[in-house]
Structure formats: structure tokens, C-alpha cells
PDB file of C-alpha atoms in Angstrom:
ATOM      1  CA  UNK E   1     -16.101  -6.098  -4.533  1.00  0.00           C
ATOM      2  CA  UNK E   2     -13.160  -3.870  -5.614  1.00  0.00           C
ATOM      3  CA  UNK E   3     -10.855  -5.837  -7.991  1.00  0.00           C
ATOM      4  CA  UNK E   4      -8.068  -3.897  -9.519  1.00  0.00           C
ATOM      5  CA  UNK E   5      -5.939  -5.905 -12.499  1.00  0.00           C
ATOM      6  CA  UNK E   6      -2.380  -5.140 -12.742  1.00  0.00           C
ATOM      7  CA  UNK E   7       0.023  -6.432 -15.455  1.00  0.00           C
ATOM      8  CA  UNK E   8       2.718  -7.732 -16.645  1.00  0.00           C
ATOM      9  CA  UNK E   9       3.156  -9.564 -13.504  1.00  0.00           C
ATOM     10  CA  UNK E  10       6.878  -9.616 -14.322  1.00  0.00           C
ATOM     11  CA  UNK E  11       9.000  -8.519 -16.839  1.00  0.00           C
ATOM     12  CA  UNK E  12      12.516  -8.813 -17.392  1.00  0.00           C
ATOM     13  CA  UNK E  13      14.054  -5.995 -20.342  1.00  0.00           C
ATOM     14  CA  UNK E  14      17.537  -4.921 -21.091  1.00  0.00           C
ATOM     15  CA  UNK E  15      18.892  -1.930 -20.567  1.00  0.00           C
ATOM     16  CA  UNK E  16      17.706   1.003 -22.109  1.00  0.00           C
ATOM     17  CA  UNK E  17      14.509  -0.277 -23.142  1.00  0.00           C
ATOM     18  CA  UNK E  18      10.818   0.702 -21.777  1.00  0.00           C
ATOM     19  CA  UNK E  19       8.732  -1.205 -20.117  1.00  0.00           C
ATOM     20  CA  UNK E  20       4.885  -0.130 -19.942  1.00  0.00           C
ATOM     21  CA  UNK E  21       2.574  -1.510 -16.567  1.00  0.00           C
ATOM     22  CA  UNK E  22      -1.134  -1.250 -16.799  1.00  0.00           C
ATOM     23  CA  UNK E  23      -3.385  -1.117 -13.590  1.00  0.00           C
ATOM     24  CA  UNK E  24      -6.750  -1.343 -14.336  1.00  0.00           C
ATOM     25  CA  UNK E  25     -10.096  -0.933 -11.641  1.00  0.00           C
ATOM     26  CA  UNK E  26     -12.311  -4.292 -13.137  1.00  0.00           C
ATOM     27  CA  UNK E  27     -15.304  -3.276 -11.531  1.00  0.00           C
ATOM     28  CA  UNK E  28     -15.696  -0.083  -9.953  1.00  0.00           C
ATOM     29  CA  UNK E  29     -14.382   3.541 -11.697  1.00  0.00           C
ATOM     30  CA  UNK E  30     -11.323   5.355 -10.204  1.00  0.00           C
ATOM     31  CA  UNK E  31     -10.452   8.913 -11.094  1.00  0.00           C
ATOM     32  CA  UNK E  32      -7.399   8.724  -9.047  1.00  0.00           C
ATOM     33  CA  UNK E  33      -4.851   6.206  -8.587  1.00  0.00           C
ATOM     34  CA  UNK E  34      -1.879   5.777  -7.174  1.00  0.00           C
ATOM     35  CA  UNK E  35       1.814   4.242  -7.929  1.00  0.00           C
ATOM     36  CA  UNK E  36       3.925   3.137  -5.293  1.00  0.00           C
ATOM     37  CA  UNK E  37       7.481   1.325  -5.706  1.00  0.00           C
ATOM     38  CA  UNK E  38       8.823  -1.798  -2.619  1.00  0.00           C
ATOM     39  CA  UNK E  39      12.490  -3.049  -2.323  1.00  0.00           C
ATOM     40  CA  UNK E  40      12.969  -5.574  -0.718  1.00  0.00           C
ATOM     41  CA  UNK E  41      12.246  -6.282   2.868  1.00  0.00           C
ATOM     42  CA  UNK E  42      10.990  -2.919   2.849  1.00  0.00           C
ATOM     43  CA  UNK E  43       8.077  -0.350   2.706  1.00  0.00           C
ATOM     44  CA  UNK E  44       5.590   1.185   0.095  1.00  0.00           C
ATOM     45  CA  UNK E  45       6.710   4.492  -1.049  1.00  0.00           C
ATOM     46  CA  UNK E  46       4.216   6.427  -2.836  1.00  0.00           C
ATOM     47  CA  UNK E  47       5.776   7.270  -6.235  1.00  0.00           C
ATOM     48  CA  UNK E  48       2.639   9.438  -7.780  1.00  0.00           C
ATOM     49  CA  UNK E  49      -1.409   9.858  -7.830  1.00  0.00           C
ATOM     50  CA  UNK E  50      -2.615   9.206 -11.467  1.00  0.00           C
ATOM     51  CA  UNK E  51      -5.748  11.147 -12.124  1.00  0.00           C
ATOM     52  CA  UNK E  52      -7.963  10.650 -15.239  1.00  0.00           C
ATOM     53  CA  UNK E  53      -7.788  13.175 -17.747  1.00  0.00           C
ATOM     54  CA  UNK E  54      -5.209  15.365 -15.837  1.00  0.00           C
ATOM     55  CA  UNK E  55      -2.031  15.216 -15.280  1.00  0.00           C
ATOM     56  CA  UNK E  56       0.159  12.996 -12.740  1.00  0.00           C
ATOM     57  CA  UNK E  57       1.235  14.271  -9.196  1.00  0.00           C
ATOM     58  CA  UNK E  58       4.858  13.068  -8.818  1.00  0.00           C
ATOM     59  CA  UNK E  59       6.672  12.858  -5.448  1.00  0.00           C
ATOM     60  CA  UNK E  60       9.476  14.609  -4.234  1.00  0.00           C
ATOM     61  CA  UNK E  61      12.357  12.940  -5.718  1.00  0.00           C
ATOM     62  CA  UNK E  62      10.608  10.678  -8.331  1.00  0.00           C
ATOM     63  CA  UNK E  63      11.830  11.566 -11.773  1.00  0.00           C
ATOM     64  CA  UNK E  64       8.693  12.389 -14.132  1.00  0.00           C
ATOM     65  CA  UNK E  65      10.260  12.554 -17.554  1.00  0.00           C
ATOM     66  CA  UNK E  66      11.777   8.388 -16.354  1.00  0.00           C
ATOM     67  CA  UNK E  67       8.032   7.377 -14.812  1.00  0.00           C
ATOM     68  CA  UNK E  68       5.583   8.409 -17.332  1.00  0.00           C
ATOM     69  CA  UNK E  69       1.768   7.841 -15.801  1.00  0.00           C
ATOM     70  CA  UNK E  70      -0.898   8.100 -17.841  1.00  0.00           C
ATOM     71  CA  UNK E  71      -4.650   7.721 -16.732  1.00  0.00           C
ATOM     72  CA  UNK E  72      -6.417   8.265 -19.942  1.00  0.00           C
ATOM     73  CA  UNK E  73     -10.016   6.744 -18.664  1.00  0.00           C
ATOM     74  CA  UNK E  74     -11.640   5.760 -15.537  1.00  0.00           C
ATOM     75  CA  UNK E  75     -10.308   2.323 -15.227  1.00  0.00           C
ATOM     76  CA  UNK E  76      -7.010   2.468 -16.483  1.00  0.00           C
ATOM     77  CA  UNK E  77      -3.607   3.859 -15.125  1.00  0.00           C
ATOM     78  CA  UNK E  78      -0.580   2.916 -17.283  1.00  0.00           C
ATOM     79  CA  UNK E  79       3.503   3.832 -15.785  1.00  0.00           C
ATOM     80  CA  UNK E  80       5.687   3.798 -18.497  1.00  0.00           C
ATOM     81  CA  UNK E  81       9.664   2.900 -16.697  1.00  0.00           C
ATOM     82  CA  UNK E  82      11.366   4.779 -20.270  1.00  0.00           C
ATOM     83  CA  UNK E  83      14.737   3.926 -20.586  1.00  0.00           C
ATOM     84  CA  UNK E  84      14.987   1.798 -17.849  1.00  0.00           C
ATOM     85  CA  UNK E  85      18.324   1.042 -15.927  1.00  0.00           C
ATOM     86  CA  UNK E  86      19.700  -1.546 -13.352  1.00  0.00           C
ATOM     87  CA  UNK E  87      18.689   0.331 -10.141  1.00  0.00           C
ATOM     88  CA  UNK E  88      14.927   0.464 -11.931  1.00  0.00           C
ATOM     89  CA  UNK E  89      14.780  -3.309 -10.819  1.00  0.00           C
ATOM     90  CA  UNK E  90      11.577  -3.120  -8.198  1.00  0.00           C
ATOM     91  CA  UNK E  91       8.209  -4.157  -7.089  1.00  0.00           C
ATOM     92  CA  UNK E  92       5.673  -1.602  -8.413  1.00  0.00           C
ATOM     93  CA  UNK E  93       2.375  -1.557  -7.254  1.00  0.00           C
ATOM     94  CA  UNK E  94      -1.088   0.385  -8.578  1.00  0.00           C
ATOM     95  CA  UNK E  95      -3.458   0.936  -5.956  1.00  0.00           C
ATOM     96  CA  UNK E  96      -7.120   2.709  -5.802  1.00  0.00           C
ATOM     97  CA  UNK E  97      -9.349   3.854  -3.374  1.00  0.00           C
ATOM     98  CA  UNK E  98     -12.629   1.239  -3.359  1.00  0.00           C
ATOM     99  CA  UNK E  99     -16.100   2.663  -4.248  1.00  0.00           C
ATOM    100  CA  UNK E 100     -17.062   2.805  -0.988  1.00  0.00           C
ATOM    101  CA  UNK E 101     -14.754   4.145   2.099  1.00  0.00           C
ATOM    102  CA  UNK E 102     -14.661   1.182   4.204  1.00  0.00           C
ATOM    103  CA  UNK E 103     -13.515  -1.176   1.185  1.00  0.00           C
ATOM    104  CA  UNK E 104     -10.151   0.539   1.921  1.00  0.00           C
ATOM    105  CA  UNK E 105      -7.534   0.984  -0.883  1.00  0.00           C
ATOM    106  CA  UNK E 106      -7.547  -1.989  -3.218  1.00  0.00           C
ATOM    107  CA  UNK E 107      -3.998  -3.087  -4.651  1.00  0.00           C
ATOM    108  CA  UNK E 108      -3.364  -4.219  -7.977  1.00  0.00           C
ATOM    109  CA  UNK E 109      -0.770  -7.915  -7.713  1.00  0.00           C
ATOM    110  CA  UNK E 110       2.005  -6.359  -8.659  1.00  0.00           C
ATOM    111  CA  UNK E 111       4.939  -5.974 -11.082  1.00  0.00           C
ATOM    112  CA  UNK E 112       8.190  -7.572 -10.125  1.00  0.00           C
ATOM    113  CA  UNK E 113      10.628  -5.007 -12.922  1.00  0.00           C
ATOM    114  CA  UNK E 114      14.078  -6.662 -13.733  1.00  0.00           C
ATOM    115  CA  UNK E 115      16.438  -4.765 -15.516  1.00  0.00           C
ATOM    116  CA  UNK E 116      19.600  -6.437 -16.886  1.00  0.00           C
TER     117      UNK E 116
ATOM    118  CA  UNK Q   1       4.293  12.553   6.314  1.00  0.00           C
ATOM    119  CA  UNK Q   2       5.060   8.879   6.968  1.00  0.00           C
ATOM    120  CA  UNK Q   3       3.970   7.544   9.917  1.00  0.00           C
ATOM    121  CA  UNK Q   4       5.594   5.476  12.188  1.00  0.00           C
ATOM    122  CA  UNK Q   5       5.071   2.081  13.049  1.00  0.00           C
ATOM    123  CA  UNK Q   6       6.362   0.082  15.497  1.00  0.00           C
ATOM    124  CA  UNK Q   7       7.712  -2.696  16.583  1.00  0.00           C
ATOM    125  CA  UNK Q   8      10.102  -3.271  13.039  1.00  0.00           C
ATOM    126  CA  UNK Q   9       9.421  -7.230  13.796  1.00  0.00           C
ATOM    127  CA  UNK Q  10       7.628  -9.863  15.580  1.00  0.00           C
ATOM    128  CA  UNK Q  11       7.971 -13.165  16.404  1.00  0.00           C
ATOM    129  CA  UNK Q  12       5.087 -15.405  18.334  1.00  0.00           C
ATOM    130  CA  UNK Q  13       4.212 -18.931  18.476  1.00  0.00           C
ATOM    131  CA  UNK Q  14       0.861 -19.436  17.800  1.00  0.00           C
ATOM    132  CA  UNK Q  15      -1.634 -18.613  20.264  1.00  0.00           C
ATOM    133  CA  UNK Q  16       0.119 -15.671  21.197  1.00  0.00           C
ATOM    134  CA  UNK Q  17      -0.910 -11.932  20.630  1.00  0.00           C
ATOM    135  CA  UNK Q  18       1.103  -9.295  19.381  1.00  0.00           C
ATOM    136  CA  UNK Q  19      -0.048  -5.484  18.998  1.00  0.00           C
ATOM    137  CA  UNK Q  20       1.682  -3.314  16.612  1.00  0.00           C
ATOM    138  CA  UNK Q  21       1.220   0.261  17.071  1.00  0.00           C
ATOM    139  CA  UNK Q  22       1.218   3.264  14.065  1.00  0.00           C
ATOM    140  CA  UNK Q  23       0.978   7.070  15.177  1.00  0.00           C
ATOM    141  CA  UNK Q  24       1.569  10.513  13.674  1.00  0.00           C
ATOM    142  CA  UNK Q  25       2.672  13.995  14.783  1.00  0.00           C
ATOM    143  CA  UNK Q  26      -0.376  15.619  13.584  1.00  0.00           C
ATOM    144  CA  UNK Q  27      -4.272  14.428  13.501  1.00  0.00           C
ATOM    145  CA  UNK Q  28      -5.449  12.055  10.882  1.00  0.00           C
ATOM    146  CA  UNK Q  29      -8.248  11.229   8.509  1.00  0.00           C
ATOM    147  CA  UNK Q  30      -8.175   7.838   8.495  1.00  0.00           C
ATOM    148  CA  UNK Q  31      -5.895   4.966   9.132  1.00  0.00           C
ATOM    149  CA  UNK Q  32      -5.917   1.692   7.061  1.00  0.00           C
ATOM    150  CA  UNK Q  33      -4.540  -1.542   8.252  1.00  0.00           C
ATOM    151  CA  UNK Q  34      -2.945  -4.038   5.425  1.00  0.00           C
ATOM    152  CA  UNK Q  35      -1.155  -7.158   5.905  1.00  0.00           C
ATOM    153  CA  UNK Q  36       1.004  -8.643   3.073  1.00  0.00           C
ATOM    154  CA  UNK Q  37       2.779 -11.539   2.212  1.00  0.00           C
ATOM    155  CA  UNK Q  38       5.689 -12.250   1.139  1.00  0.00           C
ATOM    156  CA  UNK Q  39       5.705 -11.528  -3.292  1.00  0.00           C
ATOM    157  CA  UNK Q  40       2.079  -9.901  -3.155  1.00  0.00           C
ATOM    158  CA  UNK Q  41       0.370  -7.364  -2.886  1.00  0.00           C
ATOM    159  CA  UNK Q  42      -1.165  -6.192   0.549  1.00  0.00           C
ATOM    160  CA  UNK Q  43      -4.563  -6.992   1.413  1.00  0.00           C
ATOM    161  CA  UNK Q  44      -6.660  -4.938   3.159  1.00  0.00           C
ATOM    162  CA  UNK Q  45      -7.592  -5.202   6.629  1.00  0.00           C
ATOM    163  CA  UNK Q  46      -9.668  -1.955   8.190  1.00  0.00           C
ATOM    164  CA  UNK Q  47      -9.970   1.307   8.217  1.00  0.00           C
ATOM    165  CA  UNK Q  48     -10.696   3.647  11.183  1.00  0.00           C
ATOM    166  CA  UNK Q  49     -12.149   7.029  10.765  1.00  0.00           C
ATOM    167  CA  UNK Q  50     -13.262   8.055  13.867  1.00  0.00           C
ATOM    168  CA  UNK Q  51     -11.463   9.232  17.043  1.00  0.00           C
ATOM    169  CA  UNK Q  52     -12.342   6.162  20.380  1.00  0.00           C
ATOM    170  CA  UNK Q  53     -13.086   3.939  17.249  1.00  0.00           C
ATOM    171  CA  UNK Q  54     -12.495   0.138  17.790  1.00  0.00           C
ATOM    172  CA  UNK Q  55     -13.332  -2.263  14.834  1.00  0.00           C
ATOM    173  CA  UNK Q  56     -12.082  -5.785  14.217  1.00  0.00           C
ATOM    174  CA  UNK Q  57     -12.574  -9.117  12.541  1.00  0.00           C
ATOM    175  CA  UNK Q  58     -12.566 -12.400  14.171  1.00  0.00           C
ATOM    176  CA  UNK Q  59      -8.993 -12.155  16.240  1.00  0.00           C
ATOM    177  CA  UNK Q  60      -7.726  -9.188  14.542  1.00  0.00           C
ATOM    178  CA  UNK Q  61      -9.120  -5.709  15.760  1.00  0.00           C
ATOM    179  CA  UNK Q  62      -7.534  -2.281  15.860  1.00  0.00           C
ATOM    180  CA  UNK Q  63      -8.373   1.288  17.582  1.00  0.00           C
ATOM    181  CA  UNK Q  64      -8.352   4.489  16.931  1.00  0.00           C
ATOM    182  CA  UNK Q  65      -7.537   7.027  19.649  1.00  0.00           C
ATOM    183  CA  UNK Q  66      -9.547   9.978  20.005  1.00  0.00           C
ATOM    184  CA  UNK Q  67      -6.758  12.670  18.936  1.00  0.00           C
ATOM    185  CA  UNK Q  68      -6.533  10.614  16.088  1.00  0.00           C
ATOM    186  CA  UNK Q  69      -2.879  10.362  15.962  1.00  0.00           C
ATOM    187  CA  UNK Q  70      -2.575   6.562  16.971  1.00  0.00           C
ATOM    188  CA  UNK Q  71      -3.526   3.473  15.938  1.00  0.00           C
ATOM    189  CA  UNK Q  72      -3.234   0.084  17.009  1.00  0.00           C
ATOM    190  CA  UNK Q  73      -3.914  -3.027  15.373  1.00  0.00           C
ATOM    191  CA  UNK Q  74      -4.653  -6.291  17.902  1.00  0.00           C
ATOM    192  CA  UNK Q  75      -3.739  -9.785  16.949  1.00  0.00           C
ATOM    193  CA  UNK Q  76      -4.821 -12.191  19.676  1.00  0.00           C
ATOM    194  CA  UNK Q  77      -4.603 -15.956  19.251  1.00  0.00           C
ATOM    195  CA  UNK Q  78      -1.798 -16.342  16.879  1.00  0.00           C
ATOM    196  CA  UNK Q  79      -2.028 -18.295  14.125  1.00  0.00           C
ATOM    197  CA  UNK Q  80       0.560 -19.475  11.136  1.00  0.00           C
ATOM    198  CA  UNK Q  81      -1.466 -17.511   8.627  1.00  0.00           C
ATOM    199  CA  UNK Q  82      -1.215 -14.284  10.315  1.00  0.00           C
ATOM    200  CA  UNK Q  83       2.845 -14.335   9.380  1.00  0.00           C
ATOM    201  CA  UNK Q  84       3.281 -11.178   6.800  1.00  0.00           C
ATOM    202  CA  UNK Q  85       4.520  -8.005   7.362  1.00  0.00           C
ATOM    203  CA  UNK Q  86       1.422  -5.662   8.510  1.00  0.00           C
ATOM    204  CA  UNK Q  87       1.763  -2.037   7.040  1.00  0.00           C
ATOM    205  CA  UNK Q  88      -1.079   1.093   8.441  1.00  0.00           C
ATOM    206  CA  UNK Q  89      -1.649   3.220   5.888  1.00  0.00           C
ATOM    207  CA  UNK Q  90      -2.438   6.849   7.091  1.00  0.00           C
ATOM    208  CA  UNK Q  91      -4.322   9.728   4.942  1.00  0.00           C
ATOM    209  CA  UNK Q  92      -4.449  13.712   6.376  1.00  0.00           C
ATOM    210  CA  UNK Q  93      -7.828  14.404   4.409  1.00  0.00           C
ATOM    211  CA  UNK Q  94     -10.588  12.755   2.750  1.00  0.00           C
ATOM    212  CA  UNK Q  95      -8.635  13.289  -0.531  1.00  0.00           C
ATOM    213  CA  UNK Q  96      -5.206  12.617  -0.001  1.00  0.00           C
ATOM    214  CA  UNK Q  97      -3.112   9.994  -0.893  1.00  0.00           C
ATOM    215  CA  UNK Q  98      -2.544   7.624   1.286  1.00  0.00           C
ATOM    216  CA  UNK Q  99       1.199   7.007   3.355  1.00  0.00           C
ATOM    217  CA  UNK Q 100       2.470   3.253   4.899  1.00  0.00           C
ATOM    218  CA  UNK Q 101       4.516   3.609   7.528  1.00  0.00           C
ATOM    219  CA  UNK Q 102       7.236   1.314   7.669  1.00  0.00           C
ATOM    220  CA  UNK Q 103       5.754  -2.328   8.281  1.00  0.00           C
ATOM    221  CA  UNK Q 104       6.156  -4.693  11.104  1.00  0.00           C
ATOM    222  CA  UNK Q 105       6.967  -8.321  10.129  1.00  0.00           C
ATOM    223  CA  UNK Q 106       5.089 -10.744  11.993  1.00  0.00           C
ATOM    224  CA  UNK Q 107       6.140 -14.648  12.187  1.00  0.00           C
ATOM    225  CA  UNK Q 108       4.318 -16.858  13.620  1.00  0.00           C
ATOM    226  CA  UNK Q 109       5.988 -20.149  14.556  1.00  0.00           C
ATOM    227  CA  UNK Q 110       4.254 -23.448  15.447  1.00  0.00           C
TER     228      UNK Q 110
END
């Protein structure tokens, strides 16, 4: 299989505060993965590619200095949310591509962000 | 770069089929099929690579047209656990990111 691990699952902070989100591939390698952020009732938007030992590719429009990815070895992709504010408050999502092509892209659970 | 998916929502009673349709202005690598529900993450479905491609799974198949700029993803025989909202996923080359269109929520009522 393809199992990618994402956590915390949820986290509420204040405020201000960071909150770090780790996505890591259990059982295959990925040299590139991918961030994407869901509101409600609504689609996945594609917030950056992580790639291992390089730096991230950031989307039009996603801030990189407030989203800090950092892919440091094959099997893990951290996004730091630094000084996070209300309208931070979202579903973030890692994804990779499987080992093999037809495995598709395999999605980490989730992280439901609250910021109060 | 997003393609677009249609319809926005769905509702059957089971039994029914629905097909739910995802095309692009300009030719694609491949298009992935997902289906999530509601507080997870999406599961994948299939991907299609090649242009006249049909693939499927028990009642749930999808094709691949040969311009390779639509997709369309079959449900036949409705049942509850199909209900989710059912995202395609499209990618331009073998090493680009991937892009969901918009989703199509599907209910499926008794």
C-alpha cells in the first residue's frame, strides 16, 4: 500500500501562536509532496509542492514567509502556520503521489486548524 | 488550471446512477477520481492515462476521451455509501502537481 500519516489531527491555538503539521509517507519514499487547504463545503486548493532537500513551490497568492514547508527527508513534509490568525482556521491536507502511478495520490487524514 | 466539474450536486435514491463529468481547455496527463466524506480526507478512486480509456470498479467506472480533455466518472446502482462529494483531480505532465476541480456532492437517499 501507500499510507501517508498526518498529524495533529486537530489543534486549536490562540492567536499569534504557531502551529507545526507533519505529513509523513509510512511506507513508500516521496521526494515531492504537496499541501492543499478545504473550507468548508468546498474544494482542495493546492497551497504548495514540498520537495526534499529543496525548497517549497508556493502558489500564487499563498503567503510563504506565513506557511513555512519544510521537507527535510524522504518521508517527511512539515507546514509550519507562524503566527497564525482567525481566517487561518482550515482543513489542511498533505498529499503524495503513490510509488506506483496507478496507486493515485495518497492523502494524509487531515488537520482541522482552529484559531481563536 | 482547475478543471471543471460538473454537476455542483446530486441527489439519487439508491439504485439510481448518476455521472459526473470533469474536462479541461487543454489536453491532460492524467485524471484521478477521489471521493470524500464528509471530515476526511479523499480516497482514491482511479486514474486514467490514456486517451478512449475506460476503467472501473464494481459499479463505479470512469472514461477518458481520446483528446484527453474529459473525463467522466459512472456510478450505476446507487447505494447509501456512495454519498460524498467526488472531486477529479487533473495533472498537465507526468510531474506536475495535481489540480481538483470543484467537487460534485452526491447523496444518496434510501
Amino acid at each position: 500500500g501507500a499510507v501517508v500519516s498526518q498529524h495533529p489531527s486537530r489543534v486549536i491555538c490562540k492567536s499569534g501562536t504557531s502551529v507545526k503539521i507533519e505529513c509523513r509517507s509510512l511506507d513508500f519514499q516521496a521526494t515531492t509532496m504537496f499541501w492543499y487547504r478545504q473550507f468548508p463545503k468546498k474544494s482542495l486548493m493546492l497551497m504548495a509542492t514540498s520537495n526534499e532537500g529543496s525548497k517549497a513551490t508556493y502558489e500564487q497568492g499563498v503567503e510563504k514567509d506565513k506557511f513555512l514547508i519544510n521537507h527535510a527527508s524522504l518521508t517527511l513534509s512539515t507546514l509550519t502556520v507562524t503566527s497564525a490568525h482567525p481566517e487561518d482556521s482550515s482543513f489542511y491536507i498533505c498529499s503524495a503521489r503513490g510509488p506506483l502511478r496507478s496507486y493515485g495520490y495518497t492523502f494524509g487524514s487531515g488537520t482541522r486548524l482552529t484559531v481563536v | 488550471q482547475q478543471p471543471v466539474q460538473s454537476p455542483q450536486a446530486v441527489i439519487l435514491r439508491e439504485g439510481e446512477d448518476a455521472v459526473i463529468n470533469c474536462s479541461s481547455s487543454k489536453a491532460l496527463y492524467s485524471v484521478h477520481w477521489y471521493r470524500q466524506k464528509h471530515g476526511e480526507a479523499p480516497v482514491f478512486l482511479m486514474i486514467l492515462l490514456k486517451g478512449g480509456e475506460q476503467k472501473g470498479h464494481e459499479k463505479i467506472s470512469a472514461s477518458f476521451n481520446e483528446k484527453k480533455q474529459q473525463s467522466s466518472l459512472y456510478l450505476t446502482a446507487s447505494q447509501l455509501s456512495y454519498s460524498g462529494t467526488y472531486f477529479c483531480g487533473t495533472e498537465r505532465n507526468s510531474n506536475n502537481d495535481m489540480r481538483f476541480g470543484a467537487g460534485t456532492r452526491l447523496t444518496v437517499k434510501p
